[in-house]
Coordinates of C-alpha atoms in Angstrom, one line a residue:
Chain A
X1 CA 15.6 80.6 -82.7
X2 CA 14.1 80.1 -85.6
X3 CA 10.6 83.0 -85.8
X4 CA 7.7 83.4 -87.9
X5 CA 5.4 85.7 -88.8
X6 CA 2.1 85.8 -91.1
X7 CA 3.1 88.2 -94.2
X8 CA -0.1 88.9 -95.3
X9 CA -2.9 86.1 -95.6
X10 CA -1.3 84.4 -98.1
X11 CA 2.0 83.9 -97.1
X12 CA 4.7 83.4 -93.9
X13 CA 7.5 84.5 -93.3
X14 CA 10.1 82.1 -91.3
X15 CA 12.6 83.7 -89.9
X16 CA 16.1 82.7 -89.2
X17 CA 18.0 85.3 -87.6
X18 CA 19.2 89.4 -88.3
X19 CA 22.5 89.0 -90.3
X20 CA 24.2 88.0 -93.5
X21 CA 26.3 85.0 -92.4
X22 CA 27.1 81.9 -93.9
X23 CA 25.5 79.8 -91.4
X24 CA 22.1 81.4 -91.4
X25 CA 22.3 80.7 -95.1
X26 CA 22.8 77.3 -94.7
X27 CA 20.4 76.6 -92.1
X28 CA 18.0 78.6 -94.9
X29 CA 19.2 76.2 -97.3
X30 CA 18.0 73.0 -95.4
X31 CA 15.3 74.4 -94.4
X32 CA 14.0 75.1 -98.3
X33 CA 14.7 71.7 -98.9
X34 CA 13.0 70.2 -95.7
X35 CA 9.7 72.1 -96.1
X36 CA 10.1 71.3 -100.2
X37 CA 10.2 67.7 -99.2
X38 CA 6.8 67.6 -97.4
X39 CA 5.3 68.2 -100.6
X40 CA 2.6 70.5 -98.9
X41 CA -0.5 71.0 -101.4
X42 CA -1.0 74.4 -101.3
X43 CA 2.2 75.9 -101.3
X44 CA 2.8 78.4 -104.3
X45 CA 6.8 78.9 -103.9
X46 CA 9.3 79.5 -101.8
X47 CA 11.0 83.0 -101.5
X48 CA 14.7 82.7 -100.0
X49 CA 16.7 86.1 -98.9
X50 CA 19.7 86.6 -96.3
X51 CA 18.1 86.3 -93.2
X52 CA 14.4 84.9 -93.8
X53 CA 12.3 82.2 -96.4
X54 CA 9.0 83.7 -97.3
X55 CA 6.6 80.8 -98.2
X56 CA 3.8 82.0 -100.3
X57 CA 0.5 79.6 -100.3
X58 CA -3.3 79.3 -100.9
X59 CA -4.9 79.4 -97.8
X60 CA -8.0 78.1 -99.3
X61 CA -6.1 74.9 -100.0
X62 CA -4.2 75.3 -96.6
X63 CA -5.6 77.1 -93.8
X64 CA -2.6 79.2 -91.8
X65 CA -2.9 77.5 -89.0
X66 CA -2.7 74.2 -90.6
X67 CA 0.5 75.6 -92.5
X68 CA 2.5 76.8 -89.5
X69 CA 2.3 73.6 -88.0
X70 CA 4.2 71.8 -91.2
X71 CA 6.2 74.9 -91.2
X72 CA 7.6 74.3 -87.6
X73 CA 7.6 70.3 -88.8
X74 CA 10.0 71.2 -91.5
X75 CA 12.2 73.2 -89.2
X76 CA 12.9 70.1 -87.1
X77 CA 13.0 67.8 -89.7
X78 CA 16.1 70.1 -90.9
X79 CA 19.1 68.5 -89.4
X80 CA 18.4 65.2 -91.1
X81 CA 18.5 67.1 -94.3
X82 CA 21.4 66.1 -96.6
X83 CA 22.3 69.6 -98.2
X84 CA 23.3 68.5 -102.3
X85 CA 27.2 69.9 -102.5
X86 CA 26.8 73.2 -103.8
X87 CA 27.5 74.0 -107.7
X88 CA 30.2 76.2 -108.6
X89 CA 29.6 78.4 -111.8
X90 CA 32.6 79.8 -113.9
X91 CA 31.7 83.0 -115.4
X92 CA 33.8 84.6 -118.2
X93 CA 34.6 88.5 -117.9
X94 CA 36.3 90.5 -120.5
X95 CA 37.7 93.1 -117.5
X96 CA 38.4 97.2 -118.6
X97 CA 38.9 97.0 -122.2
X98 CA 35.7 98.2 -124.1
X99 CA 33.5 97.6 -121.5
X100 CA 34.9 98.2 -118.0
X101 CA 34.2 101.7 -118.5
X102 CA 34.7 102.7 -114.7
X103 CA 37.6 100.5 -114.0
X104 CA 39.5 104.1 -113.8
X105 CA 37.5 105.5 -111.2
X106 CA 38.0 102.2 -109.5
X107 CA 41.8 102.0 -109.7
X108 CA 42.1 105.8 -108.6
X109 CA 39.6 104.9 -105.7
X110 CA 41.6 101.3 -104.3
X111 CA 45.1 103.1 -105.3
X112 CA 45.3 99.3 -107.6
X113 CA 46.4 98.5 -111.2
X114 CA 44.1 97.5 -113.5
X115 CA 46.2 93.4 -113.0
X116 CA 45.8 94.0 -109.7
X117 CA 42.0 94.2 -110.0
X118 CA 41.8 91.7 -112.2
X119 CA 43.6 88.8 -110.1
X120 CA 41.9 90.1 -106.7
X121 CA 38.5 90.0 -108.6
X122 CA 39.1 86.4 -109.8
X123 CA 40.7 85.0 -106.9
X124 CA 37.7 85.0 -104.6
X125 CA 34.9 82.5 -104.7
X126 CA 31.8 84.2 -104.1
X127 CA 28.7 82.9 -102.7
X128 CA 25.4 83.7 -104.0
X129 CA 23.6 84.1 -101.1
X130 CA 19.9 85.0 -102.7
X131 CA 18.5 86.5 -106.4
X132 CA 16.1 89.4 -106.4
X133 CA 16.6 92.9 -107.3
X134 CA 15.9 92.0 -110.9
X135 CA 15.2 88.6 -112.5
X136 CA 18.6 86.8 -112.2
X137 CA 20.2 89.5 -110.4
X138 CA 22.4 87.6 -107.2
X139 CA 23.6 88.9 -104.1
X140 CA 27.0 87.7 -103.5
X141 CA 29.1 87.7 -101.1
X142 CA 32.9 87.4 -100.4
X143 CA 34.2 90.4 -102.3
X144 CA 37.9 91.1 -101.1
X145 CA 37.7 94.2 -99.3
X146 CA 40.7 95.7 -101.2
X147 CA 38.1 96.0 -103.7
X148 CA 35.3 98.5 -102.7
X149 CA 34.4 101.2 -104.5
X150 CA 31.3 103.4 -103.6
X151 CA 28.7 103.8 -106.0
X152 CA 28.6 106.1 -108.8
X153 CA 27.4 109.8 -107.4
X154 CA 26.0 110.0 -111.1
X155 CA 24.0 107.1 -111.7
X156 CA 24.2 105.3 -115.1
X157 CA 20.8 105.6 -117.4
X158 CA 21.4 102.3 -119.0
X159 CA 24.1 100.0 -118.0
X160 CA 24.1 96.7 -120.3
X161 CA 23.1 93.0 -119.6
X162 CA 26.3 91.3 -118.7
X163 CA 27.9 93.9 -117.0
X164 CA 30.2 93.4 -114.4
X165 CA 30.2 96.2 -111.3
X166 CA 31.4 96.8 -107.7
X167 CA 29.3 99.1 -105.3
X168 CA 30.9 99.6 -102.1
X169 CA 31.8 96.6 -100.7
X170 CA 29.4 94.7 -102.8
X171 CA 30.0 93.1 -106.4
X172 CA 27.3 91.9 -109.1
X173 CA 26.7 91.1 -112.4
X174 CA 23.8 93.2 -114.5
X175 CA 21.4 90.3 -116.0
X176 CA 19.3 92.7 -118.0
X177 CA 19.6 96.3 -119.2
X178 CA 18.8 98.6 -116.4
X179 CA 19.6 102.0 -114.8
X180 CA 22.2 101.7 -111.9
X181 CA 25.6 103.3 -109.9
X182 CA 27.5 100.3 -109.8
X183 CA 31.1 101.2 -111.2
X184 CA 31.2 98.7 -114.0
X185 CA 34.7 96.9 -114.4
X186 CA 34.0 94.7 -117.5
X187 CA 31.3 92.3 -119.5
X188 CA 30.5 88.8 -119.3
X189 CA 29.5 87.3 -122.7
X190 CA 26.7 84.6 -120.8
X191 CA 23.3 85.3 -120.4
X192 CA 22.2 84.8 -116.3
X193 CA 18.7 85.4 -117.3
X194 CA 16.9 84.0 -120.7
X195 CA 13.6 83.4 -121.0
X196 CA 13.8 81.2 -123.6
X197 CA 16.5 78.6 -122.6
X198 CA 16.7 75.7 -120.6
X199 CA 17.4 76.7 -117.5
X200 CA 16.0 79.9 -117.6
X201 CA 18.4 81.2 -115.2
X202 CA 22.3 80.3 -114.6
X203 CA 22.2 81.0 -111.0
X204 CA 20.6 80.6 -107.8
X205 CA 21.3 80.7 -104.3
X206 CA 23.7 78.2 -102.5
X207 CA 25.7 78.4 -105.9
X208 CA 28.9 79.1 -105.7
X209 CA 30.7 81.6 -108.9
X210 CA 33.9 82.2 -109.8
X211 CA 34.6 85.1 -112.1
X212 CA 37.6 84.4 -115.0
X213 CA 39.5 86.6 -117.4
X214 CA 39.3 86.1 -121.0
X215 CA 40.1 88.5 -123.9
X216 CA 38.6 90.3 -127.1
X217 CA 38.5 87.1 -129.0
X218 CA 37.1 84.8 -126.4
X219 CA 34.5 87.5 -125.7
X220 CA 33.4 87.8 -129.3
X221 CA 33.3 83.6 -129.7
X222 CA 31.0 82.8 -126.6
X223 CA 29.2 86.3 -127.4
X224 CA 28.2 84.7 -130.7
X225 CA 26.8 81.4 -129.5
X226 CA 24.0 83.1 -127.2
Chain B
X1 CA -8.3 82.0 -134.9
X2 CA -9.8 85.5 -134.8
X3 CA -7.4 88.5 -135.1
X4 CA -7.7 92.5 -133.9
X5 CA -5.8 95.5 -134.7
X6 CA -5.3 98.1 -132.5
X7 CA -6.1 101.4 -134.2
X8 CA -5.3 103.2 -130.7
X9 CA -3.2 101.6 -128.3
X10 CA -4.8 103.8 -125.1
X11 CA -2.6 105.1 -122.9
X12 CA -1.2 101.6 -121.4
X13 CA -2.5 98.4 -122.5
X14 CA -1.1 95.2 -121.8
X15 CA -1.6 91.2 -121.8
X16 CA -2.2 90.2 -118.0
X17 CA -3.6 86.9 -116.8
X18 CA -3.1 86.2 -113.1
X19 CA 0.4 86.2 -112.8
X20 CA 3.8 84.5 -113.5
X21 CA 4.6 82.0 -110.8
X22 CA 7.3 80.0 -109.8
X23 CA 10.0 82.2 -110.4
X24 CA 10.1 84.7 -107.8
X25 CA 13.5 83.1 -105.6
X26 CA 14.9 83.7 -109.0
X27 CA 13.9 87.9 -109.1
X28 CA 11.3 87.6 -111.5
X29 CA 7.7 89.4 -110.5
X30 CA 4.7 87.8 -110.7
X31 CA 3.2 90.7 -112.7
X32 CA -0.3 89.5 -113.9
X33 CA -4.1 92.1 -113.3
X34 CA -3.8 94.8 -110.8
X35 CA -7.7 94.0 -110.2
X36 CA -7.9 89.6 -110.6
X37 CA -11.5 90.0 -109.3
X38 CA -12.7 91.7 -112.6
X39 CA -10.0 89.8 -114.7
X40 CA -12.1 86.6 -113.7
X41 CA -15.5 88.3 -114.1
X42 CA -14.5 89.4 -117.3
X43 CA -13.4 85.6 -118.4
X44 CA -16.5 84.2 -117.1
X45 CA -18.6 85.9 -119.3
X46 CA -17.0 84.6 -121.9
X47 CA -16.6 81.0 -121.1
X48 CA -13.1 81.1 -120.5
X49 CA -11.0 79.4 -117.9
X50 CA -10.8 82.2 -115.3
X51 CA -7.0 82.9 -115.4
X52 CA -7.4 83.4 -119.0
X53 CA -5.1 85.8 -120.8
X54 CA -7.4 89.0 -121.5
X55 CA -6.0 93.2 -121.9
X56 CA -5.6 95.4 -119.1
X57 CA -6.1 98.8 -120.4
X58 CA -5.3 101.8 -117.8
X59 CA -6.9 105.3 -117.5
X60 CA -7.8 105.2 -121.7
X61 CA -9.9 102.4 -123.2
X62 CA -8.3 101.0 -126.6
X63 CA -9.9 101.5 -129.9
X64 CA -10.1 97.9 -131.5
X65 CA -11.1 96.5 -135.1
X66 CA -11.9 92.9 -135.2
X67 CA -11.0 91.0 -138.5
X68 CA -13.1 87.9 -137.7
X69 CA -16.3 87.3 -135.6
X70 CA -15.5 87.1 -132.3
X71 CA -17.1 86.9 -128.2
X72 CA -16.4 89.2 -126.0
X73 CA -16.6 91.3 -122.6
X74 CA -15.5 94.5 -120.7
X75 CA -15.5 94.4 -116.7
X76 CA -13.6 96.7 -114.3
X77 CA -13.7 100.3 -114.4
X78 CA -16.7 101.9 -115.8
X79 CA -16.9 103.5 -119.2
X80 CA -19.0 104.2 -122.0
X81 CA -18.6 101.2 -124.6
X82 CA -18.9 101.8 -128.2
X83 CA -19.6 99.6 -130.8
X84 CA -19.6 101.0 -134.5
X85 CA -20.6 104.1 -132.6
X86 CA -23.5 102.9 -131.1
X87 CA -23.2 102.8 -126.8
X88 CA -23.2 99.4 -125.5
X89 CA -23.2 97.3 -122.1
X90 CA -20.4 97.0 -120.0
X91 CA -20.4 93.6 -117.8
X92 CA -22.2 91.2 -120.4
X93 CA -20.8 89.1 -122.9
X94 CA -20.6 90.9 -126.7
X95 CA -21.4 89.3 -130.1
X96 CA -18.7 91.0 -132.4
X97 CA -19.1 90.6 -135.7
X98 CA -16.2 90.9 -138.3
X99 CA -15.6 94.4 -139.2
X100 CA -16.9 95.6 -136.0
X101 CA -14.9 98.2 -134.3
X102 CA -14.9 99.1 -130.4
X103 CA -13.9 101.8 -128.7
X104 CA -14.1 103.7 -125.2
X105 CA -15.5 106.5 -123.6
X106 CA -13.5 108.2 -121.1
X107 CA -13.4 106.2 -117.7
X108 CA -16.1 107.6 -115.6
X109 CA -14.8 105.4 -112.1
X110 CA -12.3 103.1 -111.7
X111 CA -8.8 103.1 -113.4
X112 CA -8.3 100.1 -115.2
X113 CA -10.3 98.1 -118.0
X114 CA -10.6 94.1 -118.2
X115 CA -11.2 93.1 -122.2
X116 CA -11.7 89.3 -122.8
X117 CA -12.0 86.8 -125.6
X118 CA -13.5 83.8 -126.1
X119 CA -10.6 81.7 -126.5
X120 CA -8.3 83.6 -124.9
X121 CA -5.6 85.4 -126.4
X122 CA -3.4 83.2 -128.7
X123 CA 0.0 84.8 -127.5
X124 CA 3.4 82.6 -126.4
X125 CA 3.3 81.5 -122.9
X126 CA 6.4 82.5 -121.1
X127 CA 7.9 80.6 -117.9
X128 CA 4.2 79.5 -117.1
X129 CA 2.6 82.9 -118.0
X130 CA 1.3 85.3 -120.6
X131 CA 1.6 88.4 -118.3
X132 CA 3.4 91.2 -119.4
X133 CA 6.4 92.2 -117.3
X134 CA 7.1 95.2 -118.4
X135 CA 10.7 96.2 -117.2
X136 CA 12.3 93.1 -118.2
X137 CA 10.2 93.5 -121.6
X138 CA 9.5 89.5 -121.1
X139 CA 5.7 87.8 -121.4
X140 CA 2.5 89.4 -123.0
X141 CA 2.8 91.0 -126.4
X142 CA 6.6 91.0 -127.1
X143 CA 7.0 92.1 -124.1
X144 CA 5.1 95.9 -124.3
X145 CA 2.2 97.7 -124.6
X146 CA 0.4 97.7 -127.1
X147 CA 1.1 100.4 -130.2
X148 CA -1.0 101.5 -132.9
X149 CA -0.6 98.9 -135.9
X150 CA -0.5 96.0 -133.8
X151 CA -2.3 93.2 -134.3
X152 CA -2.9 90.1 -132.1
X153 CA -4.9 86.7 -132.5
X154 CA -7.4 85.9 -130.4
X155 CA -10.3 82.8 -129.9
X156 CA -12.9 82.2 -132.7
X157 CA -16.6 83.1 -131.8
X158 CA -18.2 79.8 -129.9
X159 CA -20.4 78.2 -132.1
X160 CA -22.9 78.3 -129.3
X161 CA -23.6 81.6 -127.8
X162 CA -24.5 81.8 -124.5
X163 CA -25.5 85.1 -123.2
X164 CA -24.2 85.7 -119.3
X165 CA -24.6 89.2 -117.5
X166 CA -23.3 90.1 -114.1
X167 CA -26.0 91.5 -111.4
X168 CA -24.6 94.7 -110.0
X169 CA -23.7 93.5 -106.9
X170 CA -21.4 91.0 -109.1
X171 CA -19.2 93.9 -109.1
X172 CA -16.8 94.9 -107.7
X173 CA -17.6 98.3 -105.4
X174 CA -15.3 100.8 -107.2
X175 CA -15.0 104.4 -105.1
X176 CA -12.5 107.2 -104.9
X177 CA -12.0 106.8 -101.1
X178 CA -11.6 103.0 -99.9
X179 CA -11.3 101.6 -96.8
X180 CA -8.8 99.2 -97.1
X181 CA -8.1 96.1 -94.7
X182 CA -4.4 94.8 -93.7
X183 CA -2.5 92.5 -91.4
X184 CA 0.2 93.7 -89.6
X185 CA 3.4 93.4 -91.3
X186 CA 6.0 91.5 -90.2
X187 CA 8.2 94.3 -89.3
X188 CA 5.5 95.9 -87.1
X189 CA 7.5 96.0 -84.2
X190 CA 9.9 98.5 -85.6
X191 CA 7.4 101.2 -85.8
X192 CA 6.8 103.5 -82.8
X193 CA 3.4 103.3 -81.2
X194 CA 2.5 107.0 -82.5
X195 CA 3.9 105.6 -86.0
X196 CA 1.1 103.1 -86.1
X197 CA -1.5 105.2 -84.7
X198 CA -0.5 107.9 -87.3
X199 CA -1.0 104.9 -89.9
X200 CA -4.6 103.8 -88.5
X201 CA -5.9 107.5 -87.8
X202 CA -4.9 108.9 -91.2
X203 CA -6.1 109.2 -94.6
X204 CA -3.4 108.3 -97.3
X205 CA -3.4 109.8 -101.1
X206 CA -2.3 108.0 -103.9
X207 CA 0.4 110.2 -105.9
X208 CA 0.9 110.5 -109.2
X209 CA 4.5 108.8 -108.9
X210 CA 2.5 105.2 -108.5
X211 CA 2.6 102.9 -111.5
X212 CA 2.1 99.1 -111.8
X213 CA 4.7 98.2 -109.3
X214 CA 3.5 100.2 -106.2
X215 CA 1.7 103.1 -105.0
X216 CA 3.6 105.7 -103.5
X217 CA 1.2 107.4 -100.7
X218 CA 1.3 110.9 -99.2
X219 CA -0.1 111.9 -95.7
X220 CA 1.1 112.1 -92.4
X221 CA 4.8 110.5 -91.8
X222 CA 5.1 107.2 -89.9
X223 CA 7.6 107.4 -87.5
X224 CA 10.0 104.7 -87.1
X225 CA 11.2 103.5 -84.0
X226 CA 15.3 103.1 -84.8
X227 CA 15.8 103.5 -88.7
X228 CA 13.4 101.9 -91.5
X229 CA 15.8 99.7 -93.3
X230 CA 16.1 96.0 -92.7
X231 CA 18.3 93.4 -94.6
X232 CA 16.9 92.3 -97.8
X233 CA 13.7 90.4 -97.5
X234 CA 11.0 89.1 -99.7
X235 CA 7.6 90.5 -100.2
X236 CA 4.5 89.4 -101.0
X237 CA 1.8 91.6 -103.0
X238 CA 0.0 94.4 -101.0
X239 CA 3.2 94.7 -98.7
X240 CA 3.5 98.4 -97.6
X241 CA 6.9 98.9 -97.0
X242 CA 7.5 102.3 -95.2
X243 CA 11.0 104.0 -96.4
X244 CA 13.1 106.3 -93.9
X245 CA 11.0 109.3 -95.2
X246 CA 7.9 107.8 -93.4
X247 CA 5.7 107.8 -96.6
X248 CA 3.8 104.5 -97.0
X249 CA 4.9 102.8 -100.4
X250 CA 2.1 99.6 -101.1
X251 CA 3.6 96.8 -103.1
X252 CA 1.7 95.9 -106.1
X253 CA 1.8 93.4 -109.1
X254 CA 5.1 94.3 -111.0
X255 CA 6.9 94.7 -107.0
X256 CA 10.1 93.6 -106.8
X257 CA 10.6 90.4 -105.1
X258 CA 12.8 91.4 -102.3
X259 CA 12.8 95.2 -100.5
X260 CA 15.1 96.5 -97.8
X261 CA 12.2 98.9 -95.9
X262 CA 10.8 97.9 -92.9
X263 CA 6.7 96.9 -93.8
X264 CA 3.9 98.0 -91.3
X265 CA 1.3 96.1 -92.9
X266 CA -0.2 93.7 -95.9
X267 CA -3.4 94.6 -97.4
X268 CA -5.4 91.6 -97.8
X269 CA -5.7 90.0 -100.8
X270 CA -9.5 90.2 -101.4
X271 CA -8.8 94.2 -101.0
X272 CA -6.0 93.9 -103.6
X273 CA -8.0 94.3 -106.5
X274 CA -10.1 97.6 -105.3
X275 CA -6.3 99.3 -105.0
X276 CA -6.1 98.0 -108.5
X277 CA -8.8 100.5 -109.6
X278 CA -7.7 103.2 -107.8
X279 CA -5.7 106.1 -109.3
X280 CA -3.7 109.5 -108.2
X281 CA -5.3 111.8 -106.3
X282 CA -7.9 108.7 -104.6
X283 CA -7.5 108.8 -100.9
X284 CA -7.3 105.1 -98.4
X285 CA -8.1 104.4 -94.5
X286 CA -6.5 101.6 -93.3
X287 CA -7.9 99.2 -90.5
X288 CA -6.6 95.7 -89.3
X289 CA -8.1 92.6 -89.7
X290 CA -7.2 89.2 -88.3
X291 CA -5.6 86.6 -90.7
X292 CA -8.7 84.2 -90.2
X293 CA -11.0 86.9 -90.9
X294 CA -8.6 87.3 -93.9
X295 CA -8.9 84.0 -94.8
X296 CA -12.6 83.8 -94.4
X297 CA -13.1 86.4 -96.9
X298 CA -11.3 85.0 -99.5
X299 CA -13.2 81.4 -99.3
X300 CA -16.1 83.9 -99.2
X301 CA -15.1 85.4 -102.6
X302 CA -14.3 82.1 -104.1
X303 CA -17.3 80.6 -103.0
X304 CA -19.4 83.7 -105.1
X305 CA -17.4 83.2 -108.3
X306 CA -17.9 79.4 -108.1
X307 CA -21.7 80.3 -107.4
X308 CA -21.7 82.5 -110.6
X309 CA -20.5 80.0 -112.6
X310 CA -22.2 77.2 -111.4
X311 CA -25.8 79.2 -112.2

């Protein structure tokens, strides 16, 4: 049952249900597009997340009350929605090398060889279920479990843009230079997050990404041509 | 095109307009004025579109030299205003000639200082913006605060000057204790009843570990009634997000977009900007309001800035 609550006076939250699952997150999905396609003056943006959309607004352009009513209007207008098929990104990763600088503390942790890793790393598809954290930084899901790793007792004062890391049972990419314990198991060479490009960001949620080896070489090429 | 140097930075000074939107499902704040109320003032006086680009300058006022006649004005916190050495007014537009040089006083009230140009600040606009984000060092002024040396272009002088003064009770009521107005938060019903009580009945501090993003408040703990963290949600500004430690933490313009701690409340966004003048060591009481009286208040606040303009 689908709940929502007044965040504030200038926005609502609507509120799908209390765990990470793949159907809440496609009910989320229609539900963005459905209210998107009422084209409501007044609405500022839409804020997805695991569980919950918050829809931010100008209540002097739209009055709450007024707003809840199109809110619950979108909700039943969701079944006719035709979800797009999602996308599914490819994203290059140079694992251990020079810059999987915890993948030792990761193989002594899982008992796994660096291959191992590697091929259990790249085999899943992972969904990215919402951004946030940071701009460009995506929650994913469907890690293989073989995989965890608990954060770093020491956390890192600067891990790089680009960085690939595990934390617990959770894995993520770094789109900007920041502190952090994720154990770090290699570098992509793409940018997720620049400003100055069209799009600004690779990502966003409903994609689907699929992480790939590549060596040295193809790190260096695709490095160059950011 | 005018240009100023900065011959001292102050201790943080930074491009702000009202805020980078559009991005936030992506992780990007909204950044933009802690106080918007004196941001607009500040480019009314001025003749500038209200959302206009101007500096925010915390705790220290910047020393500025402008190379080219310009039109200017200070609103926000209050602080002696020098002109070649000579004091002048705060809250009125300024006829700067080239050569001039401007500098502050120590603040007196408030905490953070609203300087605009006519013209606005001639600066790239980034995803929508010229707000300063500071941790991704995206938007503003490459990114930063401003340093010694730098210099920036702003708006020529109108040819036409049109002198415009705000009436004292223009302003916004600056004070070192402030009641502060909320709606309960969306995870109120995870708080125990003598958590919320404890909330409404107690006077907060700001502490010195608040910054741009949030301020961290100390006073009595709010007790939670099974654990304080929730799955990752978004958050709107004013959120006050109360960690497993039971110290308030109010969400501010540079907040993440998402949080993982149940919220008790959102200050209302009329009351946002009087948070944005407050500093460490300033004490809050909260009380609840009802979303319509929320709502009222901003259309009443509107309503005054179009009246000021409209005079």
């Amino acid at each position: 049952m689908i709940q929502y609550f007044p965040s504030g006076d200038s926005a609502f939250l609507v509120k799908f249900g209390d765990e990470i699952s793949i159907d809440i997150h496609q009910q989320i999905r229609s539900y963005v597009i459905a209210l998107t396609a009422l084209k409501l003056e007044g609405i500022i943006e839409l804020i997805p997340s695991y569980t919950d959309v918050l829809v931010q607004y100008d209540p002097l352009i739209i009055p709450f009350s007024q707003l809840l009513e199109q809110l619950k209007k979108a909700a039943e207008n969701c079944p006719e929605v035709q979800s797009p098929e999602a996308r599914t990104i490819r994203i290059p990763v140079l694992y251990g090398d020079r810059f999987g600088e915890d993948i030792e503390d990761v193989k002594l942790h899982t008992g796994l060889s660096e291959d191992e890793i590697v091929q259990l790393h790249t085999q899943s598809k992972y969904l990215v279920y919402m951004l946030g954290f940071t701009p460009g930084f995506c929650y994913l899901g469907g890690m293989n479990e073989q995989l965890a790793t608990p954060r770093k007792k020491v956390p890192s004062d600067r891990i790089k843009a680009g960085s690939v890391g595990i934390a617990a049972g959770q894995t993520g990419i770094y789109p900007i230079e920041s502190p952090g314990g994720w154990q770090i198991i290699g570098r992509t060479p793409l940018k997720l997050f620049d400003p100055n490009r069209t799009p600004v960001f690779l990502l966003q949620a409903g994609d689907y990404l699929e992480f790939y080896s590549i060596s040295n070489e193809e790190f260096d090429q695709l490095n160059g041509n950011n | 095109m005018g240009t100023i140097r900065i011959h001292n930075p102050g201790l943080l000074t930074t491009v702000q307009d009202l805020g980078r939107f559009g991005y936030q499902q992506f992780g990007m704040p909204v950044a933009g004025a802690m106080d918007t109320y004196s941001l607009k003032l500040a480019n009314y006086l001025v003749g500038n579109h209200r959302g206009e680009a101007c500096l925010e300058a915390s705790i220290m006022g910047p020393e500025i030299e402008f190379l080219a006649d310009a039109l200017i004005a200070v609103c926000g916190a209050e602080a002696p205003l020098l002109l070649n050495d000579l004091e002048i007014e705060m809250n009125t537009s300024l006829q700067i000639q080239k050569g001039d040089v401007l500098r502050f006083g120590m603040i007196k009230k408030g905490c953070r200082l609203y300087i605009s140009f006519a013209g606005g600040i001639d600066i790239p606009i980034l995803m929508g913006s010229k707000s300063t984000y500071l941790r991704a060092n995206i938007g503003g002024f490459h990114g930063r605060a401003l340093k010694l040396g730098d210099e920036l272009s702003i708006g020529d002088a109108p040819r036409k000057f049109v002198q415009r003064s705000l009436k004292p009770m223009d302003l916004l009521p600056i004070k070192t204790h402030q009641h502060i107005r909320f709606i309960a938060g969306s995870e109120i019903s995870r708080f125990s009843f003598e958590g919320i009580k404890t909330f409404l009945n107690s006077d907060y501090t700001i502490s010195p570990k608040s910054d741009r993003m949030g301020y961290r408040l100390s006073g009595a703990k709010i007790e939670h009634k099974d654990g304080a963290d929730i799955i990752s949600s978004g958050i709107s500004n004013g959120a006050i997000q109360v960690p497993a430690d039971g110290e308030p933490i109010i969400m501010l313009a540079d907040h993440q977009t998402v949080g993982g701690y149940t919220k008790i409340a959102n200050v209302i966004t009329v009351d946002l900007p009087l948070l944005g003048q407050m500093k460490a060591g300033d004490t809050i009481h909260f009380s609840e309001i009802r979303l319509n009286e929320a709502q009222a208040l901003l259309k009443a606040e509107s309503q005054q800035l179009n009246d000021l303009c409209n005079q």
